[in-house]
PDB file of C-alpha atoms in Angstrom:
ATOM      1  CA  UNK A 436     -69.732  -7.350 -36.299  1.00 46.00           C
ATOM      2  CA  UNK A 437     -68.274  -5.929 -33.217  1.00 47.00           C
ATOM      3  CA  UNK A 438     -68.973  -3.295 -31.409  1.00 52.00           C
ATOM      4  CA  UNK A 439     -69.329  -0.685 -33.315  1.00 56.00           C
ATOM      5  CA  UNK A 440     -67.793   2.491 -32.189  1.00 62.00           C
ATOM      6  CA  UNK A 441     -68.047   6.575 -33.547  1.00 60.00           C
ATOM      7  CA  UNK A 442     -65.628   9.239 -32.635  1.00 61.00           C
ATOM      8  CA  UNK A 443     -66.672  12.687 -34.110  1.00 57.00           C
ATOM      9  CA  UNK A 444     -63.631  14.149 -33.893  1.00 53.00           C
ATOM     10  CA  UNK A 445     -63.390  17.548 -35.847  1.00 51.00           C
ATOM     11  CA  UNK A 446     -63.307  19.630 -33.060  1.00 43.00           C
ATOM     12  CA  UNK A 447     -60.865  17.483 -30.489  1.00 43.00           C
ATOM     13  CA  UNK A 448     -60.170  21.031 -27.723  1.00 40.00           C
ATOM     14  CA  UNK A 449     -57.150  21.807 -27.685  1.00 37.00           C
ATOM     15  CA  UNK A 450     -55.330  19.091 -29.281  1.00 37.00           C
ATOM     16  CA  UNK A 451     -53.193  20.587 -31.698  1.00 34.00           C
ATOM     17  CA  UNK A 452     -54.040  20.340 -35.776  1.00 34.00           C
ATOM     18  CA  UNK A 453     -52.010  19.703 -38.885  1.00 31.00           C
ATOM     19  CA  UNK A 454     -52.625  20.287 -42.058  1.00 30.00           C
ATOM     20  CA  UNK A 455     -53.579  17.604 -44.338  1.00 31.00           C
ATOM     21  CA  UNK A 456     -51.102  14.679 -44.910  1.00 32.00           C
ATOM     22  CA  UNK A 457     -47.781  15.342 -46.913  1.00 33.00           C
ATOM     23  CA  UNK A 458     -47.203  13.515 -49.916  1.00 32.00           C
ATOM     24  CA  UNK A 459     -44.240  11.749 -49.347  1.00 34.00           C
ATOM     25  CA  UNK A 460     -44.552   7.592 -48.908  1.00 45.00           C
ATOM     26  CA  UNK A 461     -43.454   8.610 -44.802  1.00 47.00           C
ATOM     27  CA  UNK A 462     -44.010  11.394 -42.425  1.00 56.00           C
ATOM     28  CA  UNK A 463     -41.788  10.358 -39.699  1.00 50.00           C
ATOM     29  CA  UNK A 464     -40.987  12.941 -36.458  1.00 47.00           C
ATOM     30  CA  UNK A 465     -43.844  14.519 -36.315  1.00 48.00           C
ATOM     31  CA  UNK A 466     -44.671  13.494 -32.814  1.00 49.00           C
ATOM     32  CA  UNK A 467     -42.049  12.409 -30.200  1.00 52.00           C
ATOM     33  CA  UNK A 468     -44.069  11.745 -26.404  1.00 51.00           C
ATOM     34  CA  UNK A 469     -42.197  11.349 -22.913  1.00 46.00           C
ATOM     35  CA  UNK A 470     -42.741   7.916 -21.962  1.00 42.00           C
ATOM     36  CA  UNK A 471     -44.009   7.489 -17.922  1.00 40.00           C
ATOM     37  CA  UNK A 472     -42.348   3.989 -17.905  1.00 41.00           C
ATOM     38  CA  UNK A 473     -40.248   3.506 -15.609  1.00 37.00           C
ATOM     39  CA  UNK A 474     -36.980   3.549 -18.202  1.00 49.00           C
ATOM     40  CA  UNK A 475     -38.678   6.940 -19.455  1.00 53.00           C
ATOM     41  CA  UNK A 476     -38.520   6.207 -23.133  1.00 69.00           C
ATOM     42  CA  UNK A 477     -39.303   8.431 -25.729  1.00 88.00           C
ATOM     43  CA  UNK A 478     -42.104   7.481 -28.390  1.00 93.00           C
ATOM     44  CA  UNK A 479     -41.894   8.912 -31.338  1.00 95.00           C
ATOM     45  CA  UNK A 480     -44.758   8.569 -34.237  1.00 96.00           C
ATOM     46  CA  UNK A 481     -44.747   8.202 -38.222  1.00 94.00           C
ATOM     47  CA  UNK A 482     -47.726   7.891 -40.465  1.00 94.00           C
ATOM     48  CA  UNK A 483     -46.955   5.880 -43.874  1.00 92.00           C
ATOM     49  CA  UNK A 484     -48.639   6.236 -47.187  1.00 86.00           C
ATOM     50  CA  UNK A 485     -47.032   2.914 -48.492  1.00 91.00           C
ATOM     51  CA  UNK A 486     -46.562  -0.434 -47.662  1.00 93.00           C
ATOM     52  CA  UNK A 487     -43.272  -0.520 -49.186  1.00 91.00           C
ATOM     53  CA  UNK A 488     -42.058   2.576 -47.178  1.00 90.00           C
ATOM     54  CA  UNK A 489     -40.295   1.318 -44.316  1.00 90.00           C
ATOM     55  CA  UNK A 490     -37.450  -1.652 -45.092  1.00 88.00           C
ATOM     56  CA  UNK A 491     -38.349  -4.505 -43.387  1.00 92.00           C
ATOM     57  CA  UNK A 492     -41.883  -3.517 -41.584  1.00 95.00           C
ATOM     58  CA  UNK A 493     -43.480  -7.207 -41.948  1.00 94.00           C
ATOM     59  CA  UNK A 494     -40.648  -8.248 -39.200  1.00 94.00           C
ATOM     60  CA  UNK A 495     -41.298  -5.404 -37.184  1.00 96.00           C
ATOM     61  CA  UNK A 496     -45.133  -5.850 -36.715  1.00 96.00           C
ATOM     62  CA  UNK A 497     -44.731  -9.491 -36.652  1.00 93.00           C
ATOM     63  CA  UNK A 498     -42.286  -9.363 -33.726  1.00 94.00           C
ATOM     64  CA  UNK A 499     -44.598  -6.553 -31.737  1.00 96.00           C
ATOM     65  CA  UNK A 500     -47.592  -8.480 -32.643  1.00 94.00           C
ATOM     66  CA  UNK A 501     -46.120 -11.772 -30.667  1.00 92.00           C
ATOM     67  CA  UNK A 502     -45.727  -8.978 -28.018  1.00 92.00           C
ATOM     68  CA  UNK A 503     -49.110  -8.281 -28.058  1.00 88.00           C
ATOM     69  CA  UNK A 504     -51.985 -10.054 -25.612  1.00 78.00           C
ATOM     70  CA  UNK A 505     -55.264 -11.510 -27.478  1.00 76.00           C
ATOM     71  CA  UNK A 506     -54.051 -10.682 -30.571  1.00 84.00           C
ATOM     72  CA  UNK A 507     -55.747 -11.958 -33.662  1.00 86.00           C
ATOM     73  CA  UNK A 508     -55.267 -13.370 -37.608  1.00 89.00           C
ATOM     74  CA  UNK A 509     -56.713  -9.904 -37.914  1.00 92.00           C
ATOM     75  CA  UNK A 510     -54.463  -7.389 -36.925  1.00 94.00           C
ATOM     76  CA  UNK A 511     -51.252  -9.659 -38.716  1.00 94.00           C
ATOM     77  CA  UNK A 512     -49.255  -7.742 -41.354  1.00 95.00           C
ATOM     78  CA  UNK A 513     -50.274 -10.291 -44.185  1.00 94.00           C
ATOM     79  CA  UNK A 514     -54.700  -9.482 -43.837  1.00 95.00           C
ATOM     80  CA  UNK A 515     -53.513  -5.689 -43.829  1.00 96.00           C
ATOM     81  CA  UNK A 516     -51.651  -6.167 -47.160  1.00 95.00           C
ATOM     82  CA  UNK A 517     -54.089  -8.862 -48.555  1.00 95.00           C
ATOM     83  CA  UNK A 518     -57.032  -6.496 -48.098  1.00 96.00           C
ATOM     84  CA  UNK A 519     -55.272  -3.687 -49.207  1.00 96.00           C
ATOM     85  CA  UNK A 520     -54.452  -5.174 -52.231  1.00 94.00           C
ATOM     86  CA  UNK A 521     -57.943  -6.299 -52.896  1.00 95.00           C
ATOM     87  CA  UNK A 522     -60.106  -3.014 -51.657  1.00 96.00           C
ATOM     88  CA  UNK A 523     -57.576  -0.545 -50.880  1.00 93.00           C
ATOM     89  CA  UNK A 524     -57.343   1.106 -54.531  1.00 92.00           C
ATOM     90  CA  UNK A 525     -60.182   3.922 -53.541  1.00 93.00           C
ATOM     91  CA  UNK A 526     -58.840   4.842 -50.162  1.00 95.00           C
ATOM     92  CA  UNK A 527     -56.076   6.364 -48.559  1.00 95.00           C
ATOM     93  CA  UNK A 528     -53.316   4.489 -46.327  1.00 96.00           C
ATOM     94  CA  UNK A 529     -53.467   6.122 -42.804  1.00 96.00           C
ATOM     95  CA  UNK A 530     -51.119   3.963 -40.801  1.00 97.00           C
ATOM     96  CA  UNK A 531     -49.298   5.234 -37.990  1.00 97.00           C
ATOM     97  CA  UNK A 532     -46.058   3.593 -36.194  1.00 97.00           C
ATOM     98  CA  UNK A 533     -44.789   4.149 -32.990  1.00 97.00           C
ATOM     99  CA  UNK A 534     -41.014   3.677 -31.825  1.00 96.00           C
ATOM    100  CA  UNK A 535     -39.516   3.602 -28.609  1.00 94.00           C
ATOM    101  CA  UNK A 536     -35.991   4.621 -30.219  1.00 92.00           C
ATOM    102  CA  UNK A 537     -35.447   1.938 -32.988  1.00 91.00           C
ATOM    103  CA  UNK A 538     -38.230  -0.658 -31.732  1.00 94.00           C
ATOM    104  CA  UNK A 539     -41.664  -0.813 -33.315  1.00 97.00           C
ATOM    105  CA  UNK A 540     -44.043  -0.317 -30.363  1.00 97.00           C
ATOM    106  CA  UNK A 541     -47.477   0.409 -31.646  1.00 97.00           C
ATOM    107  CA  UNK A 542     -49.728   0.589 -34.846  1.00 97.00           C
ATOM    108  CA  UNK A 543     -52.572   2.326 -35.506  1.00 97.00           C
ATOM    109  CA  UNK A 544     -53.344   0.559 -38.683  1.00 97.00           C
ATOM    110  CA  UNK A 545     -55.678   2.680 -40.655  1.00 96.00           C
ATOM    111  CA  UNK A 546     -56.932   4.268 -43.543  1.00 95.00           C
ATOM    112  CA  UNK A 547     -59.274   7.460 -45.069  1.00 94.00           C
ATOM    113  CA  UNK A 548     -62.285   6.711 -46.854  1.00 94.00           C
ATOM    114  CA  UNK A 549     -64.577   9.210 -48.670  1.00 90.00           C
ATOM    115  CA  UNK A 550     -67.987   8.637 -47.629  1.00 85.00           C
ATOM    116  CA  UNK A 551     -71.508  10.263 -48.611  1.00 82.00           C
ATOM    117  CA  UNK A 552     -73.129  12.378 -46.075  1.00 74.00           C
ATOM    118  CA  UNK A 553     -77.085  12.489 -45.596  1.00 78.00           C
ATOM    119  CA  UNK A 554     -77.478  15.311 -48.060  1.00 80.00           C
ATOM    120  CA  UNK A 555     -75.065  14.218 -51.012  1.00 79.00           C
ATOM    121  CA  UNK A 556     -71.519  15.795 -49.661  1.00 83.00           C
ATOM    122  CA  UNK A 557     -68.400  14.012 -49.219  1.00 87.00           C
ATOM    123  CA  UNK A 558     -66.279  13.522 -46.491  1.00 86.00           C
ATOM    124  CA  UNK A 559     -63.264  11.865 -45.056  1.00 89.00           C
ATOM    125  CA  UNK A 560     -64.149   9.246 -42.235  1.00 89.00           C
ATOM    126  CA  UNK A 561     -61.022   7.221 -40.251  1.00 91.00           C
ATOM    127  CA  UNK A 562     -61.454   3.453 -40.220  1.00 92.00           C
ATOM    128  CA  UNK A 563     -59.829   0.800 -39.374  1.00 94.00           C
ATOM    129  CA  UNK A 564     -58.964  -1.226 -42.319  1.00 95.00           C
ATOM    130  CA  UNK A 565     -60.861  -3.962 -42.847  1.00 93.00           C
ATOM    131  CA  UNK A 566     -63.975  -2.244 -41.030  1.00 90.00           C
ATOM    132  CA  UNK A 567     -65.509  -1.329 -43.476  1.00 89.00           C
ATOM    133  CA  UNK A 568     -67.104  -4.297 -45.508  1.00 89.00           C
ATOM    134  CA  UNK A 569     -66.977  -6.351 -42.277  1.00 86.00           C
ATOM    135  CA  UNK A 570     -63.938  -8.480 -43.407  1.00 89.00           C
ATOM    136  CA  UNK A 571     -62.120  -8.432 -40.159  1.00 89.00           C
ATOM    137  CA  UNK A 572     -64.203  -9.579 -37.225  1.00 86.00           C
ATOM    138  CA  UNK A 573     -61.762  -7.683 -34.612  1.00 88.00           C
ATOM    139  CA  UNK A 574     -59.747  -4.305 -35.530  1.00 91.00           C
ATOM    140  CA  UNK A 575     -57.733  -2.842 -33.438  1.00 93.00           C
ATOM    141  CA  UNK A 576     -54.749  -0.777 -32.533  1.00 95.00           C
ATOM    142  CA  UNK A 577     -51.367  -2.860 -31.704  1.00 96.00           C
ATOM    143  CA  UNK A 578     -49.299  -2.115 -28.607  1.00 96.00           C
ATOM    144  CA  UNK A 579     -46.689  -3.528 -26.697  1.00 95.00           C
ATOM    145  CA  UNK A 580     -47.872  -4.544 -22.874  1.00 93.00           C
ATOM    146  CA  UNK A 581     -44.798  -3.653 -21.684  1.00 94.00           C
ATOM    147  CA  UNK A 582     -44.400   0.124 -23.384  1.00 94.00           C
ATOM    148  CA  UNK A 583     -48.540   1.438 -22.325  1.00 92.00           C
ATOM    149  CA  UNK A 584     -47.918   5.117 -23.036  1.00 94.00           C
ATOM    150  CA  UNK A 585     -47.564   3.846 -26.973  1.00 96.00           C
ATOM    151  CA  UNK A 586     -51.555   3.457 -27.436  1.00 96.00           C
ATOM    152  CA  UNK A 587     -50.963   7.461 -25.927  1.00 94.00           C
ATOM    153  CA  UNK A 588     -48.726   8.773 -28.391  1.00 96.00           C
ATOM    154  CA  UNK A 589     -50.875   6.614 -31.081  1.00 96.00           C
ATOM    155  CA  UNK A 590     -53.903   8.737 -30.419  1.00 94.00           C
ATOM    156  CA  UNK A 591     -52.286  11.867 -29.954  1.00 93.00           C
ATOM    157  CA  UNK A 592     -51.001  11.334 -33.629  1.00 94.00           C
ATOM    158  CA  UNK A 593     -54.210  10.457 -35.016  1.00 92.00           C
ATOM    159  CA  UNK A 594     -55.949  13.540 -33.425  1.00 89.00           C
ATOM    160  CA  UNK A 595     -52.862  15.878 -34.262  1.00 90.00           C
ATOM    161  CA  UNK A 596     -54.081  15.263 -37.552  1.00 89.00           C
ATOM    162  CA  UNK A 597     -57.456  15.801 -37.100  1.00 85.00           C
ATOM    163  CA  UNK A 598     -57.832  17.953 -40.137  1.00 85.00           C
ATOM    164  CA  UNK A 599     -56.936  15.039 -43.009  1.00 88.00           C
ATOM    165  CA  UNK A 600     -60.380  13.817 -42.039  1.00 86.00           C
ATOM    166  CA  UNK A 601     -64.022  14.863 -40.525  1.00 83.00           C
ATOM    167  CA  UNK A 602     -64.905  11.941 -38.197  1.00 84.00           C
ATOM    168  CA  UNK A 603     -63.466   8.792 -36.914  1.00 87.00           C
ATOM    169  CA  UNK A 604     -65.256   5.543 -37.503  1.00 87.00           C
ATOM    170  CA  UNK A 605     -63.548   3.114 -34.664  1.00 87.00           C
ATOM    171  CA  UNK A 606     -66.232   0.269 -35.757  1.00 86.00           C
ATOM    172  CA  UNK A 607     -65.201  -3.813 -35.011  1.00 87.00           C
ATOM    173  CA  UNK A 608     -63.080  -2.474 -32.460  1.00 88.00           C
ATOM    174  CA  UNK A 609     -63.999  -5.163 -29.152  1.00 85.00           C
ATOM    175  CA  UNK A 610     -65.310  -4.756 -26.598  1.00 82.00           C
ATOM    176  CA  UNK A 611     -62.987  -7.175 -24.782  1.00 82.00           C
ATOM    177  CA  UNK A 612     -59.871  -5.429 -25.932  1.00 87.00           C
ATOM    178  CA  UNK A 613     -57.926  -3.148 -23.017  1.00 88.00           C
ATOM    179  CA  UNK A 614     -57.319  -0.821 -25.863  1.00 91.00           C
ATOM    180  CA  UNK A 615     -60.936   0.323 -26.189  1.00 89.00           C
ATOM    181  CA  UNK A 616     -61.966   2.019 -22.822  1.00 89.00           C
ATOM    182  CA  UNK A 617     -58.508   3.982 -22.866  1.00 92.00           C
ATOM    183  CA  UNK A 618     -59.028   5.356 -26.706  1.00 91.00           C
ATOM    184  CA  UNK A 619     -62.207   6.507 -26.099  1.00 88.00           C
ATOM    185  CA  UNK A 620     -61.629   7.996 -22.562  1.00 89.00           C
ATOM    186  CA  UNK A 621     -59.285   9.852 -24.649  1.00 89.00           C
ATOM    187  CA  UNK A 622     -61.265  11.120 -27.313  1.00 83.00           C
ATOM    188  CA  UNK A 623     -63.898  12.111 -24.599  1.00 83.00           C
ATOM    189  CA  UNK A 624     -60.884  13.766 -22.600  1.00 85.00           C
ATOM    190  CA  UNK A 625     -60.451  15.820 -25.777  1.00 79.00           C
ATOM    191  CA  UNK A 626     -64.311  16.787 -26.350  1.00 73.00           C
ATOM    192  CA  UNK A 627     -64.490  14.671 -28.824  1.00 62.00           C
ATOM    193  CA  UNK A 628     -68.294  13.281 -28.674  1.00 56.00           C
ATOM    194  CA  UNK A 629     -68.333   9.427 -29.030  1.00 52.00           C
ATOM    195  CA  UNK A 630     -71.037   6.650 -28.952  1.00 50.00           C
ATOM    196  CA  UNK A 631     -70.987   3.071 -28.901  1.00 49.00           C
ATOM    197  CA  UNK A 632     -73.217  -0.064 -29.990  1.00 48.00           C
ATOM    198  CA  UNK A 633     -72.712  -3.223 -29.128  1.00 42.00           C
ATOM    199  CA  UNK A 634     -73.546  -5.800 -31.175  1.00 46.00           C
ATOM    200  CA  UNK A 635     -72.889  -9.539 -30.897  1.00 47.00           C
ATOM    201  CA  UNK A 636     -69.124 -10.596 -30.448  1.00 59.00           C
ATOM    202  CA  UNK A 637     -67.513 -12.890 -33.049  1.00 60.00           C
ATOM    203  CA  UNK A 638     -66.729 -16.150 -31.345  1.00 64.00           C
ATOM    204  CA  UNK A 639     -63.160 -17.027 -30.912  1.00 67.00           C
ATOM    205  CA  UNK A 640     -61.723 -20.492 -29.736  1.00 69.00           C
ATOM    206  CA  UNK A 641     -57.607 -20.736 -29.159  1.00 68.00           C
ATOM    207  CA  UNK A 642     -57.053 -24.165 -29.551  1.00 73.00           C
ATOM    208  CA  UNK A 643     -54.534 -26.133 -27.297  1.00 77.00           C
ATOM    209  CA  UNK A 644     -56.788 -27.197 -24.323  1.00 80.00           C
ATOM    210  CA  UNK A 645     -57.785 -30.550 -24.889  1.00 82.00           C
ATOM    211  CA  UNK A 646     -60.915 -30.936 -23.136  1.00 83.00           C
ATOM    212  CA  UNK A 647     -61.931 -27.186 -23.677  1.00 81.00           C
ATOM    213  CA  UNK A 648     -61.117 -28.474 -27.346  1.00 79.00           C
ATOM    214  CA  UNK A 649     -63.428 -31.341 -27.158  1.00 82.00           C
ATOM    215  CA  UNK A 650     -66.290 -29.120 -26.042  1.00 82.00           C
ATOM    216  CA  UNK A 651     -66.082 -27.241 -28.713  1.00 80.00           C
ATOM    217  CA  UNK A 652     -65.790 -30.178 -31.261  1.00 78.00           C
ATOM    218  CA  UNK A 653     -69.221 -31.129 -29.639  1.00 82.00           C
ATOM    219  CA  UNK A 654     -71.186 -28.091 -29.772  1.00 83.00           C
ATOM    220  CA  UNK A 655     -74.495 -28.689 -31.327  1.00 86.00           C
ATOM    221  CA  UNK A 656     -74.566 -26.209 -33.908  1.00 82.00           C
ATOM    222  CA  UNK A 657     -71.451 -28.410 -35.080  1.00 83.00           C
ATOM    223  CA  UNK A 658     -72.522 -31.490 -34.916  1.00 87.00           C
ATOM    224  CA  UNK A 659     -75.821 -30.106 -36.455  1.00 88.00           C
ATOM    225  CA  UNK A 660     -74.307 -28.576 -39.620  1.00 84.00           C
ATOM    226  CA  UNK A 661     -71.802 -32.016 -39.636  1.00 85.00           C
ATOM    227  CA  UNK A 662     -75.111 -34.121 -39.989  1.00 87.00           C
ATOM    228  CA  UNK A 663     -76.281 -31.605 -43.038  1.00 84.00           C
ATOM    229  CA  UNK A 664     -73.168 -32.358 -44.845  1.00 82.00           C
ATOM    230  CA  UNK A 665     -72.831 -36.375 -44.215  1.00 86.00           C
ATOM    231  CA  UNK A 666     -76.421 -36.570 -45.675  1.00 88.00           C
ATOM    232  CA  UNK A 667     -75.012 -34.889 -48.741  1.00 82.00           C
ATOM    233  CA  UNK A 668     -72.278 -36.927 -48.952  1.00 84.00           C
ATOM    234  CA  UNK A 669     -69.160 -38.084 -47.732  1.00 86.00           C
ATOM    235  CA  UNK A 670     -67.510 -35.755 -45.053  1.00 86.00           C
ATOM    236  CA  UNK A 671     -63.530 -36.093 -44.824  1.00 87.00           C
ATOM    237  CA  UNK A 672     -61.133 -33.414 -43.856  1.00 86.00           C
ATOM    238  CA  UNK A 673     -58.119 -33.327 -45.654  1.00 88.00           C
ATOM    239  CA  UNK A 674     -54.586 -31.105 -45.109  1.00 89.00           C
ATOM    240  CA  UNK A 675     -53.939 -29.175 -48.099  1.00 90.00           C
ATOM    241  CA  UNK A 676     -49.791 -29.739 -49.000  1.00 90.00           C
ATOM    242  CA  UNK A 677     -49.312 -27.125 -51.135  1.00 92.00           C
ATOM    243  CA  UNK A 678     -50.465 -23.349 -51.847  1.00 93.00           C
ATOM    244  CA  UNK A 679     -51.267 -25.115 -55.625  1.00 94.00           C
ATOM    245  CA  UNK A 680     -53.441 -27.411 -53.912  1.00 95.00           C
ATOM    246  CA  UNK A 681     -55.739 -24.493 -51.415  1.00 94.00           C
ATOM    247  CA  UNK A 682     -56.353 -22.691 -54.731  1.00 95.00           C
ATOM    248  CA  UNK A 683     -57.780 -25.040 -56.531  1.00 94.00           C
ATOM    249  CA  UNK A 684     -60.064 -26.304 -53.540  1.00 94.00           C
ATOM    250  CA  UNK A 685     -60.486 -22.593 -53.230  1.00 95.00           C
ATOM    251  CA  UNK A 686     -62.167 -22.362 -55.914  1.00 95.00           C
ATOM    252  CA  UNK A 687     -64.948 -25.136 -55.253  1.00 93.00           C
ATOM    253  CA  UNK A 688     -65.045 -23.250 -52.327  1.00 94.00           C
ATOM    254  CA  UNK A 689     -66.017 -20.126 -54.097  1.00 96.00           C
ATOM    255  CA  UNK A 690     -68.596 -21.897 -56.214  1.00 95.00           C
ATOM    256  CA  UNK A 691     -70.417 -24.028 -53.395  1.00 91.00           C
ATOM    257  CA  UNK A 692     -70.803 -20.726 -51.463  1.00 94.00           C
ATOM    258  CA  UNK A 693     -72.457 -18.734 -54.984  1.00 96.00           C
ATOM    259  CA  UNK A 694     -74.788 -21.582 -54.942  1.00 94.00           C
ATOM    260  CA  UNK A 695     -75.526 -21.565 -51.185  1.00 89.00           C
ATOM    261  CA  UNK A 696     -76.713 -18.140 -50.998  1.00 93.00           C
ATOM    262  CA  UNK A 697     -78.300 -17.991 -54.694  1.00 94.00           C
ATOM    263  CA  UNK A 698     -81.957 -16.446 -54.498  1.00 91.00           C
ATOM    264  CA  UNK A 699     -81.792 -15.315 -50.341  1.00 94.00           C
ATOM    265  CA  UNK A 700     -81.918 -11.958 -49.704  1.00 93.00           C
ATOM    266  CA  UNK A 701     -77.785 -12.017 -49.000  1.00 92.00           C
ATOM    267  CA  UNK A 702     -75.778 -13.224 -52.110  1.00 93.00           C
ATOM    268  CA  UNK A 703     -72.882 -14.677 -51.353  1.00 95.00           C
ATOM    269  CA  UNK A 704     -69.920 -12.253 -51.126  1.00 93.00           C
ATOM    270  CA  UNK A 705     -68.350 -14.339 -53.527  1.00 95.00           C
ATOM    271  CA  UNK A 706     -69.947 -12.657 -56.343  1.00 95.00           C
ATOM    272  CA  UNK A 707     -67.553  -9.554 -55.956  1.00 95.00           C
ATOM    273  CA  UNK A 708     -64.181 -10.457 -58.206  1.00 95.00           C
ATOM    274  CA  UNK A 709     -62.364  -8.669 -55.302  1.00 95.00           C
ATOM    275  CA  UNK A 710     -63.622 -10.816 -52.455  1.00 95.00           C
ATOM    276  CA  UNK A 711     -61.895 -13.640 -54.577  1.00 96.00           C
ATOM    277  CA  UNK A 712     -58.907 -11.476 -54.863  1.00 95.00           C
ATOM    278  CA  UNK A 713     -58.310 -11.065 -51.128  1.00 95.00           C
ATOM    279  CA  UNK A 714     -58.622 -15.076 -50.197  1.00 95.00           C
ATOM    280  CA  UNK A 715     -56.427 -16.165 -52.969  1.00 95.00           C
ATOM    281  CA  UNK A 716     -53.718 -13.051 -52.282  1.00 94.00           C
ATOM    282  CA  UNK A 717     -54.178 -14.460 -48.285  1.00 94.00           C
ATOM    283  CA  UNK A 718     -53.326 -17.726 -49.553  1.00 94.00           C
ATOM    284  CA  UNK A 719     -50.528 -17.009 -51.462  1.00 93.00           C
ATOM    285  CA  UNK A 720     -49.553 -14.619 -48.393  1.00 91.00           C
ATOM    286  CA  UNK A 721     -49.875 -16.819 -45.202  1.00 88.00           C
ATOM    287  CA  UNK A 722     -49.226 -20.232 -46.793  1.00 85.00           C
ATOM    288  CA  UNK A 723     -45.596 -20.372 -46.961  1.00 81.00           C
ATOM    289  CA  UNK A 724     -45.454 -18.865 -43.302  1.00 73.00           C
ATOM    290  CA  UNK A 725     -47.563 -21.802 -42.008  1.00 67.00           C
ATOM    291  CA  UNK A 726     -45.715 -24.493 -44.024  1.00 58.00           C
ATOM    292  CA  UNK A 727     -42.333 -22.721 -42.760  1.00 50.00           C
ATOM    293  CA  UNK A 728     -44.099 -23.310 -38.635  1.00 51.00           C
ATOM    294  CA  UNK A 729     -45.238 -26.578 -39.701  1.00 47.00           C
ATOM    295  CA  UNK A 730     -41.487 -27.843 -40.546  1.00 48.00           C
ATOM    296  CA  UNK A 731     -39.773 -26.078 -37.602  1.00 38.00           C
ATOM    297  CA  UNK A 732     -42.740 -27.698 -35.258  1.00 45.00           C
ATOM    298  CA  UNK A 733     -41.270 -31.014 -37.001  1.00 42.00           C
ATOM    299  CA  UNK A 734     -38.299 -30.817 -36.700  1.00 42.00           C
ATOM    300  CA  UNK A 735     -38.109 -30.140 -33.026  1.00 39.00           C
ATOM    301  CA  UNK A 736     -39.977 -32.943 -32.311  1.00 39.00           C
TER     302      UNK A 736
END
């Protein structure tokens, strides 16, 4: 987990309030912020309620994602969907987009969850989505380097609608990310109180270096867990062909990790139906993207 972050934000000053969110799939307009850039755009905000809301929204976030620095498998448009589809039934969609005139700029991909309080009543906390049963290591908001003032007009939204919700929950969002220090010197700006633990970071290696490759290949918690598994058995790797073929290894994969954790005081995840649901809808999701790369890579060869 990664740095987990708490923004009590019911009573944000002055920042104005709407009621709670409309019930139509898109509440677009609600928002429009004077850029500072120096071509002075206007950003203007809309929170969706559906995936299927906005015509053509996977190209959109794609494109601004690639746009993005130190962006992650995370924050893509197919783990969104894929864990949506899995855990997303009980919640509420809370996503907000942010245009500089017909360009997608920023996301603020969230969601409203109804949570317990100490003494038995409910409430409506913010999360990111995929925060809350830890299956994103890094969540955070997506902006385009180029248009700053879009994580602005992101957070304005979010707190303009401060009344859909009692408290935000900005937990997994890193420490490392230049999106962090700015949201929550605006909450603070706002009087919103916040509080922050840090907890270990979840390691991340982008491979293309060579040698900084190699190092990694070598590290001894590696090689360690490589010996563990050559004493079993054999130990090849093999490049699944086909989405057919992940699935059924998938599977295994499901099994062996039942049986690793059997009898320790953490069962494997594995045991939940919907865990299941989510790697096999990622599959299904991000495999034909990757075999799509994987020819193009080819073929330019």
């Amino acid at each position: 987990m990664t740095n987990p972050v708490h923004a009590t934000v019911s009573n944000v000053g002055t920042a104005p309030s709407l009621s709670a969110p409309r019930s139509r799939a898109i509440d677009a307009g609600n928002r429009e912020k004077q850029g500072r850039a120096s071509n002075s755009c206007t950003i203007g905000t809309a929170r969706i309620q559906s995936w299927e809301s906005v015509p053509d929204l996977e190209a959109a976030w794609n494109s601004l994602l690639n746009r993005s620095p130190g962006y992650s498998v995370f924050q893509s448009f197919p783990w969104h969907t894929c864990w949506w589809k899995a855990f997303g039934c009980p919640h509420e969609l809370f996503v907000i987009l942010a245009y500089a005139g017909s360009r997608l700029v920023g996301i603020a991909p969230m969601m409203i969850v109804r949570e317990k309080g100490p003494i038995g009543q409910v409430r409506k906390h913010l999360h990111f989505i995929g925060s809350i049963n830890h299956a994103s290591d890094y969540c955070d908001f997506i902006t385009d380097p180029d248009v700053p003032e879009a994580l602005d007009a992101l957070l304005e939204e979010i707190c303009a609608r401060s009344k859909a919700f009692h408290r935000i929950d900005l937990s997994h969002f890193p420490a490392h990310s230049p999106n962090q220090a700015r949201a929550l010197g605006y909450f603070k700006s706002l009087g919103a109180r916040t509080s922050v633990e840090v907890q270990a970071d979840a390691p991340v290696r982008i491979l293309g270096e060579s040698r900084e490759d190699l190092k990694t290949a070598n590290k001894s918690s590696l090689r360690r867990h490589a010996g563990f598994f050559r004493k079993s058995g054999e130990l090849r790797f093999h490049q699944c062909a086909s989405e057919a073929e992940i699935l059924g290894y998938l599977e295994w994969f499901f099994e062996q990790h039942r049986a690793r954790w059997a009898g320790t005081d953490s069962p494997s995840q594995f045991l939940d139906p919907a865990q299941q649901t989510f790697y096999r809808e990622l599959v299904r999701e991000v495999f034909p993207h990757a075999a799509a790369a994987g020819r193009t890579n080819h073929s330019t060869r």
